[in-house]
Tab-separated table of C-alpha atoms and ligand atoms in Angstrom:
chain	number	residue	atom	x	y	z
A	804	MET	CA	84.457	184.130	39.262
A	805	SER	CA	86.726	187.387	38.935
A	806	ASP	CA	86.700	190.306	41.347
A	807	ASN	CA	86.844	194.245	40.763
A	808	GLY	CA	90.316	194.280	43.361
A	809	HIS	CA	87.834	195.139	46.416
A	810	GLY	CA	86.838	190.926	46.764
A	811	PRO	CA	85.115	187.960	43.998
A	812	VAL	CA	82.532	188.977	42.444
A	813	ASP	CA	80.160	187.583	39.652
A	814	LEU	CA	82.250	187.754	36.613
A	815	ASP	CA	78.044	187.613	34.589
A	816	SER	CA	76.998	190.906	36.541
A	817	ALA	CA	81.435	192.667	36.408
A	818	LEU	CA	80.579	192.300	32.583
A	819	HIS	CA	76.845	193.956	32.892
A	820	PRO	CA	76.855	196.517	35.430
A	821	TYR	CA	73.621	198.368	34.083
A	822	ARG	CA	71.822	195.349	34.440
A	823	GLY	CA	68.325	196.714	36.027
A	824	LYS	CA	69.698	200.255	36.021
A	825	PHE	CA	69.358	201.945	33.572
A	826	SER	CA	66.268	201.454	30.397
A	827	SER	CA	67.740	198.214	28.194
A	828	HIS	CA	66.278	196.758	25.858
A	829	THR	CA	66.367	193.644	22.857
A	830	LYS	CA	63.361	195.292	20.761
A	831	LEU	CA	62.810	198.184	19.133
A	832	PRO	CA	60.248	200.168	21.265
A	833	SER	CA	57.651	200.692	19.864
A	834	ALA	CA	57.735	203.874	19.985
A	835	GLY	CA	60.461	206.067	19.579
A	836	ILE	CA	61.864	207.250	23.772
A	837	ALA	CA	62.568	211.322	23.842
A	838	ARG	CA	65.232	212.167	22.674
A	839	ASP	CA	66.293	214.353	26.353
A	840	ALA	CA	65.838	210.958	27.889
A	841	VAL	CA	68.572	209.036	26.225
A	842	LEU	CA	70.703	211.809	26.545
A	843	ASN	CA	70.001	211.707	29.767
A	844	GLU	CA	70.393	208.178	30.781
A	845	MET	CA	73.420	208.622	28.465
A	846	GLN	CA	75.225	211.526	30.511
A	847	THR	CA	75.169	209.635	33.183
A	848	ILE	CA	76.114	206.412	31.872
A	849	SER	CA	79.783	208.907	30.930
A	850	GLY	CA	79.843	210.029	34.556
A	851	LEU	CA	79.698	207.605	36.021
A	852	GLU	CA	82.608	205.630	33.501
A	853	GLU	CA	84.721	208.774	33.462
A	854	LYS	CA	86.190	209.146	36.609
A	855	ARG	CA	89.048	206.720	36.581
A	856	TRP	CA	90.387	207.709	32.992
A	857	ARG	CA	89.923	211.340	34.485
A	858	ASP	CA	91.904	211.143	37.268
A	859	GLY	CA	94.895	209.118	35.623
A	860	TYR	CA	93.918	205.330	37.765
A	861	ALA	CA	93.866	203.591	33.609
A	862	SER	CA	96.919	202.739	31.782
A	863	GLY	CA	96.270	204.170	28.005
A	864	SER	CA	93.310	204.416	27.709
A	865	VAL	CA	92.946	208.193	27.109
A	866	TYR	CA	96.236	209.745	26.507
A	867	HIS	CA	95.113	213.425	25.593
A	868	GLY	CA	91.197	213.725	28.408
A	869	GLY	CA	91.890	217.148	28.199
A	870	GLN	CA	88.215	218.765	28.447
A	871	GLU	CA	89.193	221.367	26.193
A	872	HIS	CA	90.359	219.646	23.679
A	873	ILE	CA	87.497	216.929	24.022
A	874	ASP	CA	84.685	219.773	23.757
A	875	PHE	CA	86.633	220.353	20.123
A	876	LEU	CA	87.396	218.090	18.660
A	877	ASN	CA	83.617	216.692	19.969
A	878	LYS	CA	82.220	219.223	17.379
A	879	VAL	CA	84.879	219.050	14.577
A	880	TYR	CA	83.193	215.841	14.259
A	881	ALA	CA	80.354	217.520	14.983
A	882	LEU	CA	80.760	219.144	11.889
A	883	ASN	CA	81.423	216.354	9.791
A	884	SER	CA	79.435	213.793	11.362
A	885	GLN	CA	77.988	212.999	7.357
A	886	ALA	CA	81.192	212.276	6.113
A	887	ASN	CA	81.571	209.709	4.363
A	888	GLN	CA	84.871	208.724	2.595
A	889	LEU	CA	83.741	206.151	0.291
A	890	HIS	CA	81.725	208.832	-1.267
A	891	ALA	CA	84.308	211.746	-1.833
A	892	ASP	CA	82.562	213.622	-4.826
A	893	ILE	CA	80.340	214.597	-2.066
A	894	TRP	CA	83.184	214.841	0.444
A	895	PRO	CA	86.063	216.298	-0.894
A	896	SER	CA	87.480	217.165	2.104
A	897	ALA	CA	87.300	213.700	3.487
A	898	PHE	CA	90.159	213.218	1.427
A	899	LYS	CA	91.738	216.267	2.099
A	900	PHE	CA	92.109	215.930	5.725
A	901	GLU	CA	92.880	211.512	4.883
A	902	ALA	CA	96.090	212.916	2.241
A	903	GLU	CA	97.276	215.710	4.424
A	904	ILE	CA	97.513	213.422	7.596
A	905	VAL	CA	98.644	210.909	5.811
A	906	SER	CA	102.295	213.314	4.841
A	907	MET	CA	102.129	215.268	8.079
A	908	VAL	CA	103.023	211.323	9.754
A	909	ALA	CA	105.122	210.568	7.255
A	910	ASN	CA	107.006	213.655	7.883
A	911	MET	CA	107.344	213.157	10.954
A	912	LEU	CA	109.223	210.320	10.683
A	913	ASN	CA	111.197	211.235	8.729
A	914	GLY	CA	109.631	209.766	5.818
A	915	ASP	CA	109.939	212.381	2.608
A	916	PRO	CA	105.896	212.401	0.680
A	917	ASP	CA	107.730	214.010	-2.783
A	918	LYS	CA	109.761	210.472	-3.020
A	919	GLY	CA	107.191	208.960	-2.305
A	920	VAL	CA	107.274	207.530	0.989
A	921	CYS	CA	103.094	207.825	0.843
A	922	GLY	CA	100.685	205.897	3.115
A	923	CYS	CA	96.446	206.096	3.958
A	924	VAL	CA	94.785	206.659	7.038
A	925	SER	CA	93.029	203.300	9.312
A	926	SER	CA	90.501	202.688	11.884
A	927	GLY	CA	92.895	202.135	14.534
A	928	GLY	CA	96.309	199.943	14.752
A	929	THR	CA	94.603	196.568	14.120
A	930	GLU	CA	93.921	197.623	11.351
A	931	SER	CA	96.225	198.798	9.817
A	932	ILE	CA	98.569	196.827	10.566
A	933	MET	CA	96.689	194.213	8.746
A	934	LEU	CA	96.429	196.220	6.142
A	935	ALA	CA	100.174	195.761	5.793
A	936	MET	CA	99.973	192.714	5.927
A	937	LYS	CA	97.783	192.142	2.909
A	938	THR	CA	99.656	194.702	1.311
A	939	TYR	CA	102.803	192.300	1.932
A	940	ARG	CA	100.913	188.600	0.939
A	941	ASP	CA	99.991	189.777	-2.107
A	942	TRP	CA	103.324	192.163	-3.218
A	943	GLY	CA	105.293	188.479	-1.854
A	944	ARG	CA	102.981	187.278	-5.235
A	945	ALA	CA	103.232	189.537	-7.522
A	946	GLU	CA	106.553	190.101	-7.423
A	947	LYS	CA	108.282	186.677	-6.146
A	948	GLY	CA	106.159	184.782	-7.232
A	949	ILE	CA	106.033	183.457	-2.960
A	950	ALA	CA	102.120	180.831	-3.003
A	951	GLU	CA	102.603	180.410	1.103
A	952	PRO	CA	104.172	183.681	2.965
A	953	GLU	CA	105.624	183.596	6.076
A	954	MET	CA	105.809	186.762	8.196
A	955	VAL	CA	109.144	186.396	10.796
A	956	LEU	CA	107.898	188.548	13.901
A	957	PRO	CA	109.951	188.328	17.569
A	958	ILE	CA	107.328	187.621	19.974
A	959	SER	CA	106.565	191.020	21.901
A	960	ALA	CA	104.796	192.047	18.576
A	961	HIS	CA	101.436	192.779	18.771
A	962	PRO	CA	98.907	189.909	17.950
A	963	ALA	CA	97.161	192.449	15.688
A	964	PHE	CA	99.684	190.421	13.542
A	965	ASP	CA	98.649	186.931	14.631
A	966	LYS	CA	94.876	188.448	13.526
A	967	ALA	CA	96.589	189.233	9.631
A	968	ALA	CA	98.645	186.196	9.653
A	969	GLN	CA	94.728	183.829	10.571
A	970	TYR	CA	92.697	185.671	8.167
A	971	PHE	CA	94.879	186.605	5.162
A	972	GLY	CA	96.291	182.854	5.414
A	973	ILE	CA	100.515	184.199	6.164
A	974	LYS	CA	102.866	181.522	8.897
A	975	GLN	CA	104.300	182.518	11.107
A	976	VAL	CA	107.441	182.342	12.266
A	977	LYS	CA	108.397	184.099	15.728
A	978	TYR	CA	111.645	184.326	17.960
A	979	ALA	CA	112.138	184.569	21.194
A	980	LEU	CA	113.500	188.525	22.685
A	981	ASP	CA	116.493	188.998	24.605
A	982	ASP	CA	117.528	189.256	27.733
A	983	SER	CA	117.032	192.786	27.478
A	984	PHE	CA	113.028	192.003	26.251
A	985	ARG	CA	114.021	193.293	22.362
A	986	ALA	CA	114.828	191.565	19.299
A	987	ASP	CA	117.331	189.209	19.338
A	988	VAL	CA	118.908	189.370	15.845
A	989	LYS	CA	119.950	186.111	15.310
A	990	ALA	CA	117.035	184.617	16.303
A	991	ALA	CA	114.999	186.900	13.152
A	992	GLU	CA	118.095	185.840	10.695
A	993	ALA	CA	117.067	181.859	11.606
A	994	ALA	CA	113.600	182.134	10.980
A	995	ILE	CA	114.008	184.187	7.678
A	996	THR	CA	113.404	181.155	4.975
A	997	PRO	CA	112.949	181.586	1.131
A	998	ASN	CA	108.787	182.217	1.561
A	999	THR	CA	109.711	185.324	3.767
A	1000	VAL	CA	107.802	188.221	2.415
A	1001	VAL	CA	108.493	190.410	5.476
A	1002	MET	CA	110.126	191.256	8.720
A	1003	ILE	CA	108.898	192.536	11.815
A	1004	GLY	CA	109.788	195.088	14.885
A	1005	SER	CA	108.063	197.197	17.360
A	1006	ALA	CA	109.420	200.608	18.064
A	1007	PRO	CA	107.734	200.026	20.836
A	1008	ASN	CA	106.506	197.105	21.866
A	1009	PHE	CA	103.268	197.164	23.513
A	1010	PRO	CA	103.964	194.812	26.651
A	1011	TYR	CA	107.358	196.636	27.437
A	1012	GLY	CA	107.694	198.938	26.097
A	1013	THR	CA	111.625	198.427	24.378
A	1014	ILE	CA	112.614	199.497	21.042
A	1015	ASP	CA	113.605	196.281	19.199
A	1016	PRO	CA	117.098	197.233	17.239
A	1017	ILE	CA	115.531	197.979	14.103
A	1018	GLY	CA	118.585	199.016	11.979
A	1019	GLU	CA	120.474	195.653	12.317
A	1020	LEU	CA	116.821	193.207	11.666
A	1021	ALA	CA	116.077	196.314	8.769
A	1022	GLU	CA	119.068	195.626	7.453
A	1023	LEU	CA	118.488	191.111	7.254
A	1024	ALA	CA	115.194	191.885	5.630
A	1025	ARG	CA	117.143	194.594	2.919
A	1026	THR	CA	119.539	192.859	2.087
A	1027	ARG	CA	117.368	190.365	1.111
A	1028	GLY	CA	115.627	192.376	-0.822
A	1029	ILE	CA	112.294	191.036	1.895
A	1030	GLY	CA	109.969	193.825	3.221
A	1031	PHE	CA	110.521	195.024	6.853
A	1032	HIS	CA	107.809	196.753	8.611
A	1033	THR	CA	107.877	198.733	11.968
A	1034	ASP	CA	104.829	199.296	14.397
A	1035	SER	CA	104.407	202.248	15.696
A	1036	CYS	CA	101.213	201.481	16.774
A	1037	LEU	CA	101.639	202.632	20.494
A	1038	GLY	CA	104.704	205.073	20.399
A	1039	GLY	CA	104.830	206.719	17.180
A	1040	PHE	CA	103.544	210.159	18.333
A	1041	LEU	CA	105.679	210.417	21.626
A	1042	LEU	CA	109.634	208.634	20.054
A	1043	PRO	CA	110.153	211.381	17.629
A	1044	TRP	CA	109.290	213.390	20.001
A	1045	ALA	CA	110.838	211.698	23.375
A	1046	GLU	CA	114.344	212.020	20.641
A	1047	LYS	CA	114.450	215.776	20.954
A	1048	LEU	CA	113.991	215.914	24.447
A	1049	GLY	CA	117.319	213.618	24.635
A	1050	TYR	CA	115.941	210.975	25.257
A	1051	PRO	CA	117.861	207.033	24.556
A	1052	VAL	CA	115.568	206.523	20.677
A	1053	THR	CA	117.119	204.073	18.903
A	1054	PRO	CA	116.589	204.626	15.037
A	1055	PHE	CA	113.083	203.580	14.059
A	1056	ASP	CA	111.682	204.841	11.185
A	1057	PHE	CA	111.991	205.806	7.992
A	1058	ARG	CA	115.580	207.073	8.815
A	1059	VAL	CA	117.076	203.064	8.348
A	1060	PRO	CA	117.110	202.146	4.302
A	1061	GLY	CA	115.251	199.021	4.845
A	1062	VAL	CA	112.102	200.577	6.420
A	1063	THR	CA	109.341	199.851	3.911
A	1064	SER	CA	105.800	200.501	6.033
A	1065	MET	CA	104.958	201.596	9.230
A	1066	THR	CA	102.293	201.893	11.277
A	1067	CYS	CA	101.076	205.027	13.951
A	1068	ASP	CA	98.280	205.373	15.522
A	1069	THR	CA	96.801	208.611	15.886
A	1070	HIS	CA	94.248	207.996	18.395
A	1071	LYS	CA	97.286	207.720	21.213
A	1072	TYR	CA	99.746	209.962	21.346
A	1073	GLY	CA	98.199	211.348	17.926
A	1074	TYR	CA	95.261	212.712	20.631
A	1075	ALA	CA	92.972	212.182	19.161
A	1076	ALA	CA	89.581	209.991	19.211
A	1077	LYS	CA	89.226	207.398	19.050
A	1078	GLY	CA	88.827	205.836	15.441
A	1079	THR	CA	91.988	207.104	13.841
A	1080	SER	CA	95.359	205.365	12.112
A	1081	VAL	CA	98.118	206.153	9.528
A	1082	VAL	CA	99.506	202.827	8.226
A	1083	LEU	CA	102.409	204.561	6.013
A	1084	TYR	CA	104.407	202.889	2.677
A	1085	ARG	CA	107.839	203.507	0.965
A	1086	THR	CA	106.648	204.141	-2.522
A	1087	PRO	CA	103.761	203.761	-4.468
A	1088	GLU	CA	104.280	200.734	-5.426
A	1089	LEU	CA	103.774	198.837	-2.465
A	1090	ARG	CA	100.364	201.231	-1.174
A	1091	ARG	CA	99.351	200.156	-5.119
A	1092	HIS	CA	99.258	195.482	-3.140
A	1093	GLN	CA	96.908	197.068	-0.609
A	1094	TYR	CA	94.440	198.634	-2.659
A	1095	PHE	CA	90.862	197.120	-3.450
A	1096	THR	CA	89.033	197.725	-6.925
A	1097	THR	CA	86.800	195.744	-8.970
A	1098	SER	CA	84.816	196.515	-12.635
A	1099	ASP	CA	82.196	193.847	-13.106
A	1100	TRP	CA	79.638	194.797	-9.857
A	1101	PRO	CA	76.509	196.348	-11.064
A	1102	GLY	CA	76.449	198.401	-9.230
A	1103	GLY	CA	79.207	200.620	-10.495
A	1104	LEU	CA	82.903	200.809	-10.297
A	1105	TYR	CA	84.193	199.969	-7.110
A	1106	HIS	CA	87.977	200.953	-5.040
A	1107	SER	CA	88.303	200.971	-1.453
A	1108	PRO	CA	91.996	201.259	-0.109
A	1109	THR	CA	90.926	199.676	2.986
A	1110	PHE	CA	89.239	197.649	4.650
A	1111	ALA	CA	85.846	199.240	5.870
A	1112	GLY	CA	83.677	200.444	2.564
A	1113	SER	CA	81.577	203.304	4.008
A	1114	ARG	CA	83.844	205.662	6.311
A	1115	PRO	CA	83.733	207.726	9.330
A	1116	GLY	CA	84.673	210.761	7.904
A	1117	GLY	CA	84.596	212.861	10.633
A	1118	LEU	CA	87.113	210.801	12.516
A	1119	SER	CA	89.158	211.768	9.733
A	1120	ALA	CA	88.149	215.205	10.564
A	1121	ALA	CA	88.900	215.241	14.131
A	1122	CYS	CA	92.411	213.771	13.119
A	1123	TRP	CA	94.017	216.320	11.778
A	1124	ALA	CA	92.332	218.959	13.603
A	1125	SER	CA	93.887	217.382	16.879
A	1126	LEU	CA	97.084	217.147	14.510
A	1127	VAL	CA	96.663	221.109	13.110
A	1128	THR	CA	95.871	222.375	16.539
A	1129	MET	CA	98.644	219.781	18.695
A	1130	GLY	CA	101.169	221.271	16.799
A	1131	GLU	CA	104.943	220.486	16.495
A	1132	ASN	CA	106.010	222.831	20.078
A	1133	GLY	CA	102.610	220.885	21.726
A	1134	TYR	CA	103.931	217.444	21.042
A	1135	LEU	CA	106.781	218.262	22.003
A	1136	GLN	CA	105.889	219.967	25.215
A	1137	ALA	CA	102.871	217.102	26.022
A	1138	THR	CA	106.515	214.504	25.489
A	1139	LYS	CA	107.599	216.444	27.909
A	1140	SER	CA	105.336	216.487	31.021
A	1141	ILE	CA	104.354	212.566	29.918
A	1142	MET	CA	108.105	211.307	30.386
A	1143	ASP	CA	108.220	213.981	33.938
A	1144	ALA	CA	105.647	211.724	34.692
A	1145	VAL	CA	107.292	208.197	33.212
A	1146	ASN	CA	110.801	209.797	35.227
A	1147	THR	CA	108.795	209.751	38.445
A	1148	MET	CA	107.296	205.838	37.994
A	1149	LYS	CA	110.429	204.491	36.757
A	1150	ASP	CA	112.453	205.987	39.461
A	1151	GLY	CA	109.606	205.083	42.404
A	1152	VAL	CA	109.371	201.313	40.667
A	1153	LYS	CA	113.551	200.541	41.360
A	1154	SER	CA	113.599	202.340	44.992
A	1155	ILE	CA	110.827	198.579	45.281
A	1156	PRO	CA	113.666	196.146	45.965
A	1157	GLU	CA	110.724	193.595	45.705
A	1158	LEU	CA	110.244	195.059	42.273
A	1159	ARG	CA	111.978	195.226	38.259
A	1160	LEU	CA	112.068	196.243	35.203
A	1161	PHE	CA	111.471	195.045	31.906
A	1162	GLY	CA	114.230	195.982	29.582
A	1163	ASP	CA	114.769	200.001	29.078
A	1164	SER	CA	111.519	201.885	27.743
A	1165	VAL	CA	110.877	204.920	26.568
A	1166	GLY	CA	107.518	206.434	27.731
A	1167	VAL	CA	106.099	202.558	28.348
A	1168	PHE	CA	107.004	200.932	30.549
A	1169	ALA	CA	107.267	197.280	32.480
A	1170	PHE	CA	107.943	195.550	35.663
A	1171	GLY	CA	107.874	192.152	37.824
A	1172	SER	CA	108.767	190.731	40.700
A	1173	ASP	CA	111.298	187.389	41.434
A	1174	GLU	CA	108.944	187.257	45.311
A	1175	LEU	CA	106.149	188.501	45.077
A	1176	ASN	CA	102.880	187.457	42.412
A	1177	SER	CA	102.250	190.217	39.833
A	1178	TYR	CA	98.751	189.881	39.752
A	1179	GLU	CA	98.151	190.366	43.330
A	1180	LEU	CA	100.288	192.849	42.460
A	1181	LEU	CA	97.584	193.736	39.903
A	1182	ASP	CA	94.868	193.469	42.149
A	1183	ALA	CA	96.241	195.310	45.098
A	1184	MET	CA	96.197	198.246	42.465
A	1185	SER	CA	92.864	197.818	41.330
A	1186	ALA	CA	91.611	197.631	44.409
A	1187	LYS	CA	93.316	201.423	45.127
A	1188	GLY	CA	91.473	202.205	42.148
A	1189	TRP	CA	94.349	201.466	39.111
A	1190	ALA	CA	93.741	200.273	35.119
A	1191	LEU	CA	96.869	198.367	34.225
A	1192	THR	CA	97.519	196.139	32.337
A	1193	GLY	CA	98.540	191.468	33.834
A	1194	LEU	CA	101.946	190.753	30.823
A	1195	GLN	CA	102.401	187.115	30.904
A	1196	PHE	CA	105.536	184.924	29.603
A	1197	PRO	CA	107.573	186.603	32.535
A	1198	PRO	CA	103.881	187.705	34.510
A	1199	GLY	CA	103.799	191.353	35.156
A	1200	VAL	CA	102.449	194.899	34.734
A	1201	HIS	CA	102.954	196.876	32.092
A	1202	VAL	CA	102.045	200.212	32.399
A	1203	SER	CA	101.305	202.704	29.340
A	1204	PRO	CA	101.972	206.302	30.668
A	1205	THR	CA	99.969	209.153	29.198
A	1206	LEU	CA	98.562	213.102	29.929
A	1207	ARG	CA	96.086	212.291	32.480
A	1208	HIS	CA	99.436	210.963	34.597
A	1209	ALA	CA	101.332	214.310	33.930
A	1210	GLN	CA	98.175	216.251	35.904
A	1211	PRO	CA	99.896	217.174	39.741
A	1212	GLY	CA	100.349	214.656	42.483
A	1213	ILE	CA	99.854	211.680	39.752
A	1214	ALA	CA	102.777	209.652	39.032
A	1215	GLU	CA	103.916	210.143	43.015
A	1216	ARG	CA	100.541	208.852	43.716
A	1217	PHE	CA	100.802	206.468	41.772
A	1218	VAL	CA	104.269	205.400	43.172
A	1219	SER	CA	102.836	205.526	47.354
A	1220	ASP	CA	99.680	202.901	45.374
A	1221	LEU	CA	102.073	200.944	44.446
A	1222	LYS	CA	104.572	200.533	47.776
A	1223	ASP	CA	101.633	200.476	49.284
A	1224	ALA	CA	100.546	197.391	47.194
A	1225	VAL	CA	104.041	195.321	47.214
A	1226	ALA	CA	103.106	195.828	51.193
A	1227	HIS	CA	100.059	194.594	51.590
A	1228	VAL	CA	100.244	191.753	48.894
A	1229	LYS	CA	104.059	190.564	51.229
A	1230	ALA	CA	101.297	190.308	54.261
A	1231	ASN	CA	98.182	188.864	52.632
A	1232	PRO	CA	100.272	185.709	50.486
A	1233	ASN	CA	97.537	183.962	48.151
A	1234	PRO	CA	94.250	185.760	48.975
A	1235	GLU	CA	91.317	184.159	47.807
A	1236	GLY	CA	89.056	185.663	45.002
A	1237	GLY	CA	90.495	187.852	42.532
A	1238	MET	CA	91.954	188.216	39.198
A	1239	ALA	CA	95.472	186.193	40.358
A	1240	PRO	CA	94.759	183.240	40.398
A	1241	ILE	CA	93.005	182.964	36.811
A	1242	TYR	CA	96.414	184.841	35.255
A	1243	GLY	CA	97.795	182.050	36.845
A	1244	LEU	CA	95.950	179.314	35.527
A	1245	ALA	CA	95.245	180.848	31.457
A	1246	ALA	CA	99.756	181.187	31.922
A	1247	THR	CA	100.108	177.226	32.928
A	1248	VAL	CA	97.427	175.195	31.402
A	1249	PRO	CA	99.209	173.209	29.354
A	1250	ASP	CA	96.634	172.687	25.971
A	1251	ARG	CA	96.191	176.676	24.844
A	1252	THR	CA	93.061	175.485	23.283
A	1253	VAL	CA	90.796	176.025	26.624
A	1254	VAL	CA	92.395	179.111	27.073
A	1255	HIS	CA	90.781	180.614	23.442
A	1256	ASP	CA	87.717	178.972	24.371
A	1257	LEU	CA	87.971	180.912	27.320
A	1258	LEU	CA	88.299	183.735	26.141
A	1259	LYS	CA	84.877	183.152	23.402
A	1260	ASN	CA	83.151	182.045	26.230
A	1261	PHE	CA	83.699	185.768	27.461
A	1262	MET	CA	83.159	187.773	24.250
A	1263	ASP	CA	79.318	185.746	24.546
A	1264	MET	CA	78.919	187.271	26.615
A	1265	TYR	CA	79.498	191.049	26.980
A	1266	TYR	CA	76.715	190.201	23.317
A	1267	GLN	CA	74.317	189.129	26.337
A	1268	VAL	CA	71.806	192.109	27.300
B	1336	PLP	C1	102.138	198.646	19.658
B	1336	PLP	C2	101.120	198.096	18.865
B	1336	PLP	N1	100.478	198.359	18.139
B	1336	PLP	C3	99.491	197.340	17.735
B	1336	PLP	C4	98.422	197.608	18.391
B	1336	PLP	C5	96.252	197.754	18.670
B	1336	PLP	O1	96.292	198.847	18.361
B	1336	PLP	P1	94.048	198.911	17.882
B	1336	PLP	O2	94.387	198.901	19.357
B	1336	PLP	O3	94.221	201.026	17.844
B	1336	PLP	O4	93.880	198.255	17.226
B	1336	PLP	C6	98.745	198.452	19.437
B	1336	PLP	C7	97.351	199.196	20.272
B	1336	PLP	O5	97.530	198.939	21.531
B	1336	PLP	C8	100.619	198.385	20.377
B	1336	PLP	O6	100.275	198.881	21.814
């Protein structure tokens, strides 16, 4: 059993809301269905799904969402929908767009392409991070003879680093945060071993939106000849502009001498369509450890810079179009409106005595409570239509505010709904149903393999027709 915010529901139905309501196919239809019929059904489904994100109820998810912007990106995608970077001879435009995206993002993050800062476009933050980690594994092996590579990272770093560690056989040495929800520099130093190939910091991290002390962490790495990766997937397109607006952004980018690579997602606050991100390296030599080449295949000489073979050139075209039409002024304005909404939302949290903010963040923020169950609070917010994220260790609620929250009245609605939710949870502790018991259980089960199995069952269910 689970909960949709309005009482207990069956998990299977919650994951498959369209069963019995729309056409469903377990085998190819013997005769193709009319295009109009397919389009009609899709329009109905997308109409059902857009309300929550369009009206600013969702944390993150859709970072721009303005209709004109979406229509424009869709037009650009349509023009380029057949393009494939694997066939650069047919579509040289695809690499023109990607080379310029990399250069624009590098410059935004104070990396000078003329001094060697370079990178690649990938399919998203996770791929960018995994590419960087594979790069350090291969760099460590080639340059330092490290056969059993290790990465040193705070517990708040994104799970993409865990995925890279699993996929590429890199040992993780994780350490705790300090009281301000930032990486603890002393603990980081203690975690370094002769096998460390890379250290990691986030600017900001996903759970709390806090910026790790990148300057100090990267200096530890630099003085030991270790790589340092700043993960700015989430905030890479927000922090540079927040800094210009006067918000307290501590140095996190290529201005920090020890930073040797970064990740920055164009498909988040870069306002591109979903499916692009950028991984940057301080030197072309480092990037070469990312590349894949083979010379012995009967199908010919083969090379590919990222994980995929064929790639959607249309997404890179749309990403480029988002960057050049937004421009510096567009990003500055967008960040200003988002930060105004953030200030209203955070002031609202601060005004509620039962709640406390987790650390000093810029943009993304999180809060919890010493007296109330945060997951019951999350359920009460879900009942009002909000789609926020639950945190664990400690329990809390995360919010990634976007341009959707910068629409008139949305931040104020967040505050009044939160006040109502707090009052509701105080008046109705330990309710039946909802996600709260599931979150609570998942956080306390000592045997974590049970939780892993649960999550795998969950994914199996998604794939049931
Ligand atoms: C800090 C951080 N890094 C990496 C990622 C992974 O990005 P993606 O979901 O695009 O793979 C996220 C996603 O929210 C993130 O917040």
